[in-house]
Short mmCIF file of C-alpha atoms and ligand atoms in Angstrom, two decimals:
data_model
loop_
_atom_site.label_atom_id
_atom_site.label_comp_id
_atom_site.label_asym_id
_atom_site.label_seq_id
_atom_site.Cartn_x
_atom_site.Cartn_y
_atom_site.Cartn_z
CA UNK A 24 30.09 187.97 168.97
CA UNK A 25 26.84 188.62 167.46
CA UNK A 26 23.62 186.02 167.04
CA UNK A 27 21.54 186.17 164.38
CA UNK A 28 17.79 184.38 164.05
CA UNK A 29 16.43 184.80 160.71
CA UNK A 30 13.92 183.10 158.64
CA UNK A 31 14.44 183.39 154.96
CA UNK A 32 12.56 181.78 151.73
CA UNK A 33 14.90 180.07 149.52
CA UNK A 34 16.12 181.94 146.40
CA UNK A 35 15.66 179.29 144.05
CA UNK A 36 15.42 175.30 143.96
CA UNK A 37 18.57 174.24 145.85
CA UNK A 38 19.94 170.41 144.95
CA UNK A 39 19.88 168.67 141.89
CA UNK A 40 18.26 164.54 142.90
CA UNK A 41 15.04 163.29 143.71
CA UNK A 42 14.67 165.82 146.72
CA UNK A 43 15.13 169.29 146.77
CA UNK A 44 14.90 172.43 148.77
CA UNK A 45 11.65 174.13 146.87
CA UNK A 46 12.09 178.08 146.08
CA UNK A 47 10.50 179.94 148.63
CA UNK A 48 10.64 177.16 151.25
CA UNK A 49 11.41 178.90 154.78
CA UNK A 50 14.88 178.63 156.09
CA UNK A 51 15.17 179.07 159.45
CA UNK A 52 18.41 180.09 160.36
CA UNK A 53 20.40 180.50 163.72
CA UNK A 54 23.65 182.14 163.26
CA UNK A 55 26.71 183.46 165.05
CA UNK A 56 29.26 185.58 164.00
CA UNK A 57 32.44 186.10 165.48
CA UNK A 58 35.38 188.36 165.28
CA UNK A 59 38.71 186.46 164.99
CA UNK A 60 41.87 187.56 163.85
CA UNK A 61 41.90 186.56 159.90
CA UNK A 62 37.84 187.36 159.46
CA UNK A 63 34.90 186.27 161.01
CA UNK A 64 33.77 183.20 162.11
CA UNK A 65 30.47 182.24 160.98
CA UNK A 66 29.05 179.10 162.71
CA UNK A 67 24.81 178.45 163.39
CA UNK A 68 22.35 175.74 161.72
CA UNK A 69 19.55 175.95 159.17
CA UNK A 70 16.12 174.07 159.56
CA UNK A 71 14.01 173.36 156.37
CA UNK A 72 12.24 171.33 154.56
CA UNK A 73 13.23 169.21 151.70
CA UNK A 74 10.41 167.68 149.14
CA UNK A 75 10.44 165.14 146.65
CA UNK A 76 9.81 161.97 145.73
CA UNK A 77 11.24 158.23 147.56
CA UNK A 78 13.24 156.54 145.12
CA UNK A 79 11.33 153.38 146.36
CA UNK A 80 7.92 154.19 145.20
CA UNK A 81 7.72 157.50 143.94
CA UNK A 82 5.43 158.36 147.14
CA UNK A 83 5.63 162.69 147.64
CA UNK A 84 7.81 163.40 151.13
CA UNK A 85 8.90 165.82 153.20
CA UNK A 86 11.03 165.88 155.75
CA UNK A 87 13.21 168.57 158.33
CA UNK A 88 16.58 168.75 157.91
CA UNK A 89 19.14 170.58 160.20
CA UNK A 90 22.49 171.07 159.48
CA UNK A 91 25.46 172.94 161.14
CA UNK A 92 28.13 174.83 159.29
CA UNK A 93 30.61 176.75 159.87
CA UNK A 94 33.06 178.72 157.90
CA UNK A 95 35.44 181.71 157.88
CA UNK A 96 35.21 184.40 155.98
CA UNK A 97 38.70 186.23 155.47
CA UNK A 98 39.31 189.87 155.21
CA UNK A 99 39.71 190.78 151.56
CA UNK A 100 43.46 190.61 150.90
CA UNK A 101 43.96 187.54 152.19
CA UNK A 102 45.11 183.77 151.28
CA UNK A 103 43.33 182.79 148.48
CA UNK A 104 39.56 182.01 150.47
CA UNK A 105 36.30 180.20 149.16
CA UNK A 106 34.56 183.27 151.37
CA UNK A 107 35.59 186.63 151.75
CA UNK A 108 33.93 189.45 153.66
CA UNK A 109 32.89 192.03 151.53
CA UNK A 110 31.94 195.45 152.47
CA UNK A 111 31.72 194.33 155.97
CA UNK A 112 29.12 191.47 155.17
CA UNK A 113 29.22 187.74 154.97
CA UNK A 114 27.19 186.54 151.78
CA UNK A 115 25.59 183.05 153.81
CA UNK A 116 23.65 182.33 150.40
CA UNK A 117 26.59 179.45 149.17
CA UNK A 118 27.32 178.63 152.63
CA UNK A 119 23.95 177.81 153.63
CA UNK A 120 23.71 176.44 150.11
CA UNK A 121 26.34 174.38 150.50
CA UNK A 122 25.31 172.86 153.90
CA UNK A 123 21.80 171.69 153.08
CA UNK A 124 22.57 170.50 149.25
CA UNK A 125 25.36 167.43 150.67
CA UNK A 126 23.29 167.03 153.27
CA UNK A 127 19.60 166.19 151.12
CA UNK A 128 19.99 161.87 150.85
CA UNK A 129 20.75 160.85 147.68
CA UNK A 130 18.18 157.86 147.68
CA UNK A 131 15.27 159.31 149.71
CA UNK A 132 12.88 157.01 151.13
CA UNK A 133 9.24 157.51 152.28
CA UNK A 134 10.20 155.50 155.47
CA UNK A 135 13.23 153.29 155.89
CA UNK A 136 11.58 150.66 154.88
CA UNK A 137 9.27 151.01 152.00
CA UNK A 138 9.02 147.91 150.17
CA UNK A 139 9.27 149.85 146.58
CA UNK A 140 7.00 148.98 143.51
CA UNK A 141 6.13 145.47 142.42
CA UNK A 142 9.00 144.67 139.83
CA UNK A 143 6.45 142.80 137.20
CA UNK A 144 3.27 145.12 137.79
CA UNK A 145 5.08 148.29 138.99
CA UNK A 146 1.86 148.87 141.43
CA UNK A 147 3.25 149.87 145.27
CA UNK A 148 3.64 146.79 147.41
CA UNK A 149 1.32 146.79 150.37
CA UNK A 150 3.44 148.66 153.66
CA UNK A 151 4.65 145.71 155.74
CA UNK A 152 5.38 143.49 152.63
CA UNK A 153 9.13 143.33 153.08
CA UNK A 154 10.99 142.96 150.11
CA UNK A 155 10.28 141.16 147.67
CA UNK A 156 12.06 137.69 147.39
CA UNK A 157 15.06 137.79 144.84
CA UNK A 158 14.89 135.94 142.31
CA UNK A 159 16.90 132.96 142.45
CA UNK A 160 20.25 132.77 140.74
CA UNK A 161 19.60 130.60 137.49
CA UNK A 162 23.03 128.45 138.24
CA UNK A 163 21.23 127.44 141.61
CA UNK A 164 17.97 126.64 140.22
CA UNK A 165 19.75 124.03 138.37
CA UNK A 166 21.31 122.52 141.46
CA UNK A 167 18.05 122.86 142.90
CA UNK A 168 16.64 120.71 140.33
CA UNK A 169 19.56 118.42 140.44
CA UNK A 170 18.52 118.43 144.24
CA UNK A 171 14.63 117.33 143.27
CA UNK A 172 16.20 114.16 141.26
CA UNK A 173 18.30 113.24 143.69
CA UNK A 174 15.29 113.30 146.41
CA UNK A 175 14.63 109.91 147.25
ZN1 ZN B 23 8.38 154.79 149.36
#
């Protein structure tokens, strides 16, 4: 079994939505490899940094994100694999590719909770606001009006 530390910059922008992993940002990496039977093992985490913008209030974040994987790479010749060893390396670019992209939210917030924009002015709504009051449905406005008729 062999352990690996390495810290690489990203090839390229990885993930698709309001937050991404930035090309260049540093990936720091902690991986094992292991000899099994079929291939080898690869299991370890990544740490990085995803930026963006919360889907709240278009506020810039960033944010650390570690995630474990672990896949194994087959010996060429093998059942049809997603990974293959080839010329006696493991390519971790998908893998680790892979990992972070499902793990990067898919509505990112600024902080859990970020009352958004102001629906009518689209200005931010001041931190500690709460959300803002829904609207009431228009079939119980009129009950609430039959309500103020009925009110002695
Ligand atoms: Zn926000």
């Amino acid at each position: 079994m062999r352990e690996h530390r390495l810290t690489i910059p990203a090839p390229e922008r990885w993930g698709e939505g309001l937050v991404a992993i930035q090309k260049g940002e540093e990936l720091d990496l902690d991986v094992r490899l292991e000899s099994v039977h079929e291939g080898i093992l690869v299991s370890g985490d990544v740490e990085t940094v995803f930026r963006g913008e919360c889907g709240r209030c278009l506020r810039e974040i960033d944010e650390r994100v570690e995630v474990d994987f672990q896949e194994l790479f087959e010996y060429p010749g093998g059942e049809a694999a997603d990974f293959e060893v080839q010329d006696d390396h493991v390519d971790l670019e998908n893998l680790v590719r892979d990992a972070i992209v499902l793990a990067l939210p898919f509505q990112p917030v600024c902080q859990p909770d970020c009352p958004g924009l102001d629906p009518n002015t689209g200005e931010r709504l001041a931190e500690g606001a709460g959300e803002a009051p829904a609207p009431i449905d228009p079939r119980w406005a009129a009950l609430q009006e039959l309500n103020d008729n009925q009110a002695p």
